[in-house]
């Protein structure tokens, strides 16, 4: 029970201190709207393009919302040593890091629904498989958050966290089939797409929104789950190695 | 001795920590007894913080064992973390939270329920004279206030052992005094305290036992009384002279062979003797050379002398270190 009191309060503190701040909320709103607008205009197909753009916009909203926030907040706390306070608390490291990442997962998952809500006013989304969509949004949020954690543990300065985040994020936009199908990529780039977790998240979203998935959904879920476990395990190992010297 | 050993809350055996080629802590062993205020004294970089980090779980020892309240924490420091409170050398609370919220949050990390942590936070804010600043953000606190709140956060869960790492470094004299009083009160209330400092007079004033650490090695552990005993019998005096003659130091040495006379700085002499120092002949001797005694004062035997004797570290080096850390007292 005591551990869960700590878990809940870490999550609550992070939500209040970082995620629910007006600049983050506005960023969470503006970013998906801007991306949707950009691809909407570029497609030139009018409102018909909304459904085909939706999976990419949902994925990118989650990716940017989670990775940057978590990487920056953890690096900031590590830098001013307030993170040591958490490491010194009688909570198992695994639970502590789950508490620390839960805020970003929640923030990312909520971010996913902003473009969906906007799309609901502009297109017919009645045929969407909501179960798969919600699950996909949560899985992408978890994978992206753990990627943010991996970045946070690998750097020591806040600006490094930003730079390192972009090193992963921008290639992902073009390699994960967010806006261009993987099949249209040059053949030598395609293997890269399959080692990025977002590829599988986007495939689930495509399946859920317009049945455009290229792999079975269960396989997508399994692979993205594998990425989550792997990223979390590597991050925990790195925390042990780098922060508890 | 047997009973004291059974009463030990911290038991450290042959603890060693290396950072690449640097041996930060080198095969140290010591015990801290229940209810004791133990001082860990040494210059900057001696290994004090590394030792605390190993005891609390922020660093892994390369070898040796740590036992806290009977629990073997060498491999799993999490075992005893509910028993200990830590006040690090830097105030590391959350700048964006208020003083009150910081305390409540720290209490929640130890599983304290809402009602209990709110009551405890209010109580500590009052005790530490911070009630008026309770709803101000930590980022806006003065250094002294930050230090006090960090100490309050360290004891929010009523730990058995409190680790205080350089609690008065870099803060003003008045705040340092208040913090020393708070530490004394905590000790009086039964908390076992492990205090690291490089302020010798602070350790002398507060601690019952002191361990001296230099370059990662413990060079001596003893009670303050035992440490001071050998120099209690000595008499020390400092004489300041205006317009001192160049040969005055040699003249004093030859005229008063029973005294040990050291030239501390230009015109300032430190005289140490086993017997009572007779000031009259000294003043006359100085005046004969054209000098004028502006001040003569007896020096109380202090732990600083013991520290210099044991470690061989110059008094001036310690003083420079203090000045570098922005302390005027």
XYZ file of C-alpha atoms in Angstrom:
574
model
C 0.000 0.000 0.000
C 2.810 2.394 0.965
C 4.468 1.862 -2.409
C 1.268 2.743 -4.226
C 0.899 5.940 -2.191
C 4.364 6.879 -3.459
C 3.510 5.780 -7.011
C 0.317 7.836 -7.132
C 1.936 10.930 -5.667
C 4.896 10.836 -8.081
C 2.430 10.612 -10.962
C 0.268 13.389 -9.515
C 3.259 15.655 -8.854
C 4.558 15.227 -12.417
C 1.126 15.905 -13.913
C 0.771 19.099 -11.885
C 4.368 20.261 -12.175
C 5.019 19.455 -15.819
C 2.279 17.997 -17.991
C -0.747 20.099 -17.061
C 1.060 23.403 -17.434
C -0.620 25.760 -19.957
C 2.356 25.758 -22.406
C 2.262 21.964 -22.618
C -1.501 21.849 -23.055
C -1.344 24.433 -25.843
C 1.615 22.582 -27.420
C -0.422 19.380 -27.238
C -3.258 21.135 -29.102
C -1.286 23.166 -31.631
C 1.089 20.447 -32.724
C -1.464 17.899 -34.026
C -3.557 20.661 -35.590
C -0.498 22.051 -37.413
C 0.544 18.629 -38.725
C -2.964 17.765 -39.818
C -3.256 21.101 -41.589
C 0.098 20.689 -43.323
C -0.609 17.242 -44.753
C -4.229 18.137 -45.443
C -3.132 21.026 -47.665
C -0.302 19.017 -49.269
C -2.569 16.053 -50.188
C -4.846 18.369 -52.210
C -7.663 15.842 -51.859
C -9.779 17.942 -49.559
C -11.720 16.321 -46.723
C -11.331 12.866 -48.286
C -7.691 12.792 -47.146
C -8.583 13.173 -43.448
C -9.038 9.462 -42.788
C -5.807 8.469 -44.536
C -3.864 11.177 -42.639
C -5.367 10.407 -39.244
C -3.120 7.443 -38.228
C 0.046 9.434 -38.942
C -1.152 12.529 -37.111
C -2.290 10.501 -34.082
C 1.068 8.699 -33.927
C 3.116 11.864 -34.298
C 1.082 13.680 -31.622
C 1.830 10.905 -29.173
C 5.479 10.583 -30.183
C 6.287 14.276 -29.795
C 4.159 14.715 -26.676
C 5.806 11.910 -24.760
C 9.466 11.674 -25.782
C 10.369 15.324 -25.368
C 8.438 15.848 -22.132
C 9.802 12.805 -20.356
C 13.364 13.181 -21.586
C 13.435 16.824 -20.530
C 11.745 16.424 -17.127
C 13.879 13.468 -16.065
C 17.101 15.125 -17.267
C 16.092 18.347 -15.491
C 15.412 16.524 -12.213
C 18.642 14.562 -12.519
C 20.557 17.751 -13.188
C 19.197 19.599 -10.125
C 19.565 16.391 -8.088
C 15.900 16.200 -7.076
C 15.816 12.848 -8.865
C 18.204 11.511 -6.189
C 15.373 12.050 -3.721
C 13.331 9.493 -5.665
C 16.241 7.073 -5.911
C 16.662 7.285 -2.127
C 12.998 6.550 -1.400
C 12.120 3.020 -0.278
C 10.435 2.147 -3.564
C 11.723 -0.519 -5.966
C 13.437 1.120 -8.942
C 11.085 -0.554 -11.416
C 7.996 0.843 -9.700
C 9.624 4.249 -9.341
C 10.357 4.444 -13.064
C 6.860 3.247 -13.902
C 5.477 6.055 -11.723
C 7.808 8.533 -13.378
C 6.759 7.453 -16.886
C 3.021 7.115 -16.177
C 2.480 10.865 -16.431
C 4.002 10.961 -19.917
C 2.031 7.875 -21.006
C -1.183 9.495 -19.818
C -0.270 12.804 -21.462
C 0.593 11.048 -24.739
C -2.593 8.983 -24.729
C -4.721 12.086 -24.179
C -2.805 13.854 -26.974
C -3.826 11.059 -29.340
C -7.469 11.983 -29.053
C -7.086 15.616 -30.048
C -6.700 14.854 -33.790
C -9.404 12.183 -33.501
C -11.826 14.704 -32.018
C -10.955 17.225 -34.765
C -11.370 14.515 -37.433
C -14.802 13.554 -36.042
C -16.104 16.980 -37.124
C -14.599 16.744 -40.606
C -15.007 13.119 -41.664
C -17.039 9.995 -41.019
C -15.248 7.960 -38.377
C -18.141 5.689 -37.489
C -16.419 2.625 -38.950
C -13.337 2.975 -36.681
C -12.353 -0.055 -34.555
C -12.222 1.865 -31.270
C -10.849 -0.992 -29.212
C -7.815 -1.391 -31.481
C -7.401 2.390 -31.771
C -7.383 3.021 -28.017
C -5.044 0.100 -27.418
C -2.745 1.284 -30.216
C -2.674 4.824 -28.793
C -1.737 3.489 -25.359
C 0.922 1.147 -26.782
C 2.481 3.929 -28.880
C 2.412 6.200 -25.813
C 4.177 3.546 -23.721
C 6.785 2.799 -26.398
C 7.462 6.506 -27.046
C 7.666 7.263 -23.322
C 10.145 4.453 -22.773
C 12.121 5.784 -25.734
C 12.114 9.142 -23.926
C 13.327 7.389 -20.777
C 16.078 5.665 -22.740
C 17.135 9.101 -24.062
C 16.959 10.706 -20.600
C 19.199 8.055 -19.102
C 21.712 8.367 -21.931
C 22.319 12.120 -21.585
C 23.202 14.486 -18.771
C 22.086 17.897 -20.057
C 18.587 19.105 -20.968
C 19.715 20.395 -24.391
C 21.293 16.992 -25.110
C 17.944 15.379 -24.345
C 16.257 17.613 -26.928
C 18.901 16.935 -29.572
C 18.965 13.203 -28.928
C 15.131 13.068 -29.031
C 15.141 14.660 -32.476
C 17.792 12.224 -33.631
C 15.189 9.481 -33.146
C 11.985 11.349 -33.885
C 12.555 12.982 -37.227
C 13.783 9.849 -39.034
C 10.770 8.054 -37.507
C 8.355 10.473 -39.183
C 9.634 9.430 -42.596
C 10.546 5.795 -41.941
C 7.567 4.483 -39.985
C 4.909 4.841 -42.633
C 3.239 7.772 -40.910
C 2.552 9.721 -44.052
C 4.235 7.682 -46.799
C 3.751 3.908 -47.092
C 6.828 1.880 -46.195
C 6.499 0.155 -49.573
C 7.236 3.467 -51.304
C 10.565 3.855 -49.460
C 13.850 2.963 -51.215
C 14.518 -0.731 -50.664
C 17.685 -0.128 -48.608
C 15.747 2.008 -46.082
C 12.971 -0.469 -45.498
C 14.826 -2.662 -42.967
C 15.262 0.470 -40.822
C 11.494 0.922 -40.733
C 11.064 -2.497 -39.203
C 13.414 -1.854 -36.309
C 11.416 1.190 -35.179
C 8.541 0.622 -32.731
C 6.374 3.338 -34.230
C 6.059 1.369 -37.500
C 3.975 -1.252 -35.720
C 1.917 1.324 -33.820
C 1.057 3.130 -37.025
C 0.131 -0.183 -38.686
C -2.358 -0.894 -35.864
C -3.779 2.619 -36.221
C -4.156 2.106 -39.968
C -5.908 -1.182 -39.324
C -8.194 0.407 -36.731
C -9.082 3.477 -38.819
C -9.293 2.269 -42.434
C -8.252 -1.409 -42.353
C -5.050 -0.431 -44.146
C -2.700 -2.521 -42.017
C 0.008 -4.531 -43.750
C 0.643 -6.986 -40.909
C -1.775 -8.911 -38.674
C -2.772 -6.665 -35.734
C -1.892 -9.303 -33.130
C 1.656 -9.425 -34.516
C 1.902 -5.629 -34.435
C 0.786 -5.634 -30.790
C 3.238 -8.362 -29.894
C 6.184 -6.601 -31.540
C 5.407 -3.184 -30.023
C 4.997 -4.832 -26.617
C 8.422 -6.416 -27.125
C 9.884 -2.977 -27.881
C 8.304 -1.561 -24.694
C 9.768 -4.314 -22.522
C 13.176 -4.008 -24.186
C 13.389 -0.210 -23.907
C 12.283 -0.273 -20.251
C 14.741 -3.045 -19.373
C 17.656 -1.242 -21.084
C 16.725 2.014 -19.339
C 16.608 0.331 -15.912
C 19.976 -1.272 -16.566
C 21.427 2.083 -17.610
C 20.017 3.775 -14.498
C 21.762 1.165 -12.355
C 24.969 1.644 -14.295
C 25.014 5.425 -14.715
C 23.042 6.873 -11.801
C 23.750 4.453 -8.966
C 27.481 4.467 -9.456
C 32.213 -2.590 24.578
C 30.029 -5.578 23.840
C 26.897 -3.688 24.742
C 27.971 -0.697 22.623
C 28.643 -2.943 19.677
C 25.158 -4.437 19.977
C 23.823 -0.909 20.047
C 25.373 0.085 16.738
C 22.964 1.316 14.077
C 25.529 1.612 11.282
C 28.293 -0.936 10.904
C 30.758 -0.430 8.069
C 33.521 -2.921 7.340
C 36.409 -2.460 4.879
C 34.408 -0.271 2.552
C 36.157 0.715 -0.684
C 35.037 2.742 -3.674
C 37.045 3.532 -6.794
C 36.256 5.894 -9.652
C 38.513 4.629 -12.427
C 42.004 4.999 -10.994
C 40.978 7.261 -8.106
C 40.334 5.511 -4.809
C 37.648 7.747 -3.310
C 37.098 5.616 -0.198
C 39.841 3.260 0.843
C 39.093 0.319 3.119
C 37.259 2.208 5.851
C 35.575 0.624 8.874
C 33.542 2.300 11.580
C 30.369 2.067 13.645
C 27.734 4.591 14.625
C 25.798 3.893 17.795
C 22.115 4.428 18.483
C 21.321 7.998 19.559
C 24.805 9.205 18.696
C 25.785 12.338 16.781
C 28.730 11.097 14.776
C 30.887 13.552 12.877
C 32.718 12.641 9.720
C 35.359 15.232 9.212
C 37.721 15.915 6.383
C 38.713 18.391 3.708
C 36.905 18.663 0.366
C 37.382 15.564 -1.743
C 38.290 13.402 1.247
C 35.536 10.862 0.531
C 32.796 12.069 2.883
C 30.002 12.366 0.312
C 31.013 9.124 -1.423
C 30.751 7.363 1.936
C 27.276 8.813 2.539
C 26.234 7.848 -0.994
C 27.285 4.259 -0.365
C 25.526 4.148 3.001
C 22.289 5.497 1.567
C 22.239 3.606 -1.732
C 23.286 6.256 -4.249
C 26.599 4.540 -4.902
C 27.656 0.913 -5.013
C 30.671 -0.097 -2.956
C 33.422 -1.975 -4.796
C 34.089 -4.033 -1.695
C 33.249 -4.143 1.994
C 30.020 -4.423 3.927
C 27.359 -2.040 5.222
C 24.892 -2.940 7.919
C 22.149 -0.522 8.911
C 19.975 -1.360 11.915
C 21.000 -4.991 11.536
C 20.093 -5.145 7.833
C 22.802 -6.046 5.342
C 22.636 -3.222 2.816
C 25.815 -4.022 0.906
C 23.960 -5.640 -1.958
C 20.477 -4.216 -1.450
C 20.462 -0.680 -0.026
C 16.677 -0.461 -0.504
C 16.299 -2.662 2.593
C 17.062 0.154 5.016
C 15.938 3.209 3.055
C 12.736 3.513 5.103
C 14.881 3.910 8.238
C 17.069 6.707 6.988
C 16.657 10.357 6.142
C 19.095 12.199 3.923
C 19.980 15.850 3.706
C 22.371 16.159 0.766
C 25.069 18.788 0.410
C 22.896 20.659 -2.092
C 19.272 21.598 -1.386
C 17.539 19.370 -3.912
C 13.831 19.901 -3.416
C 11.500 20.736 -6.289
C 11.819 24.404 -7.290
C 8.348 24.548 -8.866
C 6.576 23.268 -5.718
C 5.814 25.289 -2.596
C 7.559 24.522 0.686
C 4.417 22.819 1.997
C 3.891 20.772 -1.187
C 7.546 19.731 -1.184
C 7.241 18.343 2.347
C 3.944 16.576 1.566
C 5.454 15.048 -1.563
C 8.561 13.831 0.283
C 6.319 12.295 2.961
C 4.325 10.471 0.293
C 7.522 8.827 -0.985
C 7.661 7.027 2.362
C 4.038 5.935 2.099
C 2.607 8.407 4.613
C -1.132 8.926 4.250
C -2.593 12.294 3.223
C -3.844 13.425 6.634
C -0.662 12.303 8.388
C 1.697 13.973 5.910
C -0.218 17.248 5.882
C -0.147 17.432 9.670
C 3.549 16.545 9.789
C 4.392 19.113 7.080
C 2.586 21.890 8.964
C 4.249 20.854 12.205
C 7.754 20.892 10.689
C 7.224 24.195 8.891
C 6.317 25.731 12.222
C 9.221 24.083 14.054
C 11.690 25.295 11.427
C 10.265 28.816 11.371
C 9.038 28.505 7.791
C 5.258 28.732 8.295
C 5.089 32.157 6.651
C 6.861 30.809 3.547
C 4.836 27.578 3.395
C 2.954 28.584 0.261
C 5.882 30.157 -1.535
C 7.695 28.249 -4.250
C 10.952 26.628 -3.160
C 12.759 28.415 -6.013
C 12.081 31.740 -4.249
C 13.541 30.689 -0.881
C 16.825 32.099 0.426
C 19.778 29.710 0.773
C 19.257 29.379 4.525
C 15.527 28.710 4.108
C 16.253 26.138 1.414
C 18.665 24.373 3.739
C 16.122 24.344 6.589
C 13.368 22.976 4.351
C 15.746 20.312 3.011
C 16.457 19.222 6.578
C 12.712 19.181 7.308
C 12.213 16.999 4.211
C 14.920 14.663 5.482
C 13.099 14.034 8.754
C 9.495 14.157 7.466
C 9.111 10.372 7.877
C 10.718 10.342 11.341
C 13.828 8.367 10.359
C 15.938 6.489 12.896
C 19.124 7.755 11.274
C 19.660 11.120 9.640
C 22.527 11.693 7.231
C 23.511 15.341 7.058
C 26.016 16.172 4.348
C 27.679 19.562 4.894
C 24.492 21.133 6.297
C 25.889 24.628 6.853
C 28.157 25.008 3.827
C 27.625 28.173 1.825
C 24.996 29.809 4.029
C 25.105 32.936 6.174
C 26.232 32.912 9.787
C 22.767 33.437 11.297
C 21.215 30.618 9.272
C 24.179 28.343 10.071
C 23.606 28.980 13.788
C 19.902 28.211 13.490
C 20.661 24.999 11.608
C 23.206 23.907 14.215
C 20.552 24.469 16.881
C 18.047 22.422 14.867
C 20.586 19.600 14.565
C 21.218 19.694 18.312
C 17.455 19.572 18.975
C 17.039 16.626 16.625
C 19.810 14.791 18.409
C 18.250 15.569 21.788
C 14.988 14.076 20.569
C 16.777 10.751 20.002
C 17.631 10.777 16.283
C 20.958 9.164 15.409
C 22.852 11.632 13.251
C 25.699 11.069 10.820
C 27.117 14.485 10.067
C 29.776 15.264 7.510
C 31.434 18.629 7.576
C 34.724 20.304 6.913
C 34.003 22.926 9.574
C 36.000 21.666 12.527
C 34.427 23.965 15.109
C 30.973 22.798 14.000
C 31.916 19.175 14.575
C 33.480 20.054 17.920
C 30.356 21.880 19.013
C 27.849 19.237 17.923
C 29.384 15.777 17.814
C 30.087 13.184 20.455
C 32.445 11.112 18.337
C 34.391 12.110 15.292
C 36.022 10.213 12.468
C 38.730 11.997 10.517
C 38.907 11.053 6.850
C 41.728 12.164 4.577
C 42.216 11.003 0.989
C 39.656 8.256 1.416
C 41.172 6.776 4.563
C 39.973 7.113 8.142
C 42.957 8.337 10.112
C 41.352 8.442 13.572
C 37.994 7.885 15.282
C 37.440 8.935 18.853
C 35.230 10.909 21.204
C 35.702 14.681 21.185
C 36.852 14.542 24.818
C 39.513 11.919 24.069
C 40.678 13.796 21.002
C 41.086 17.016 22.953
C 42.723 15.446 26.027
C 46.360 15.502 24.813
C 46.226 19.194 23.971
C 44.178 20.244 27.026
C 47.392 20.355 29.084
C 49.106 22.636 26.594
C 48.943 26.421 26.823
C 48.714 28.403 23.620
C 48.947 32.116 23.111
C 48.967 34.355 20.045
C 50.844 37.650 20.241
C 50.482 40.370 17.607
C 53.333 42.849 17.288
C 53.428 46.242 15.557
C 56.713 47.232 13.863
C 58.414 43.853 14.462
C 62.168 43.649 14.052
C 63.365 41.186 11.414
C 65.350 39.191 13.973
C 62.548 39.137 16.552
C 61.499 35.548 15.886
C 65.054 34.220 16.395
C 65.493 36.390 19.473
C 62.314 35.036 21.057
C 63.361 31.438 20.306
C 66.776 31.935 21.886
C 65.487 33.905 24.902
C 62.606 31.533 25.653
C 63.767 27.980 24.852
C 61.033 26.536 27.111
C 58.373 27.753 24.651
C 57.660 26.578 21.129
C 57.389 29.797 19.123
C 56.025 29.851 15.595
C 55.798 32.835 13.251
C 52.226 32.595 11.963
C 52.327 35.710 9.769
C 54.243 38.987 9.762
C 54.197 40.261 13.336
C 52.083 37.393 14.666
C 53.581 34.709 16.887
C 52.031 31.516 18.183
C 53.498 30.335 21.473
C 52.854 26.846 22.809
C 54.060 25.564 26.160
C 53.517 22.729 28.615
C 53.671 25.315 31.414
C 51.744 28.552 31.941
C 53.000 31.245 29.552
C 54.367 34.253 31.387
C 53.458 37.259 29.235
C 55.562 39.937 31.018
C 59.080 38.835 29.935
C 57.810 38.227 26.403
C 56.415 41.756 26.102
C 59.621 43.266 27.508
C 61.756 41.261 25.064
C 59.589 42.438 22.134
C 59.715 46.081 23.261
C 63.502 45.925 23.586
C 63.690 45.264 19.824
C 61.472 48.274 19.086
C 58.274 46.303 18.615
C 54.931 47.083 20.223
C 52.533 44.386 21.448
C 49.093 45.221 20.051
C 47.342 42.066 21.167
C 48.047 38.980 23.257
C 45.383 36.350 23.614
C 45.171 32.910 25.089
C 43.918 30.265 22.628
C 41.479 27.646 23.870
C 42.579 24.124 22.890
C 40.514 23.215 19.854
C 39.817 20.266 17.640
C 41.416 22.198 14.812
C 44.805 21.581 16.429
C 43.997 17.909 16.831
C 43.001 17.751 13.185
C 46.240 19.394 12.091
C 48.276 17.050 14.292
C 46.533 13.945 13.023
C 46.160 14.762 9.354
C 49.103 17.083 8.789
C 46.796 19.393 6.835
C 47.748 23.030 7.269
C 45.433 25.299 9.216
C 45.727 27.881 6.478
C 44.640 25.370 3.840
C 41.477 24.649 5.818
C 40.813 28.352 6.255
C 41.243 28.996 2.539
C 38.789 26.179 1.891
C 36.263 27.812 4.186
C 36.643 31.159 2.456
C 36.247 29.479 -0.921
C 32.930 28.110 0.300
C 31.720 31.598 1.140
C 31.581 31.415 4.889
C 32.730 34.256 7.064
C 32.342 32.825 10.574
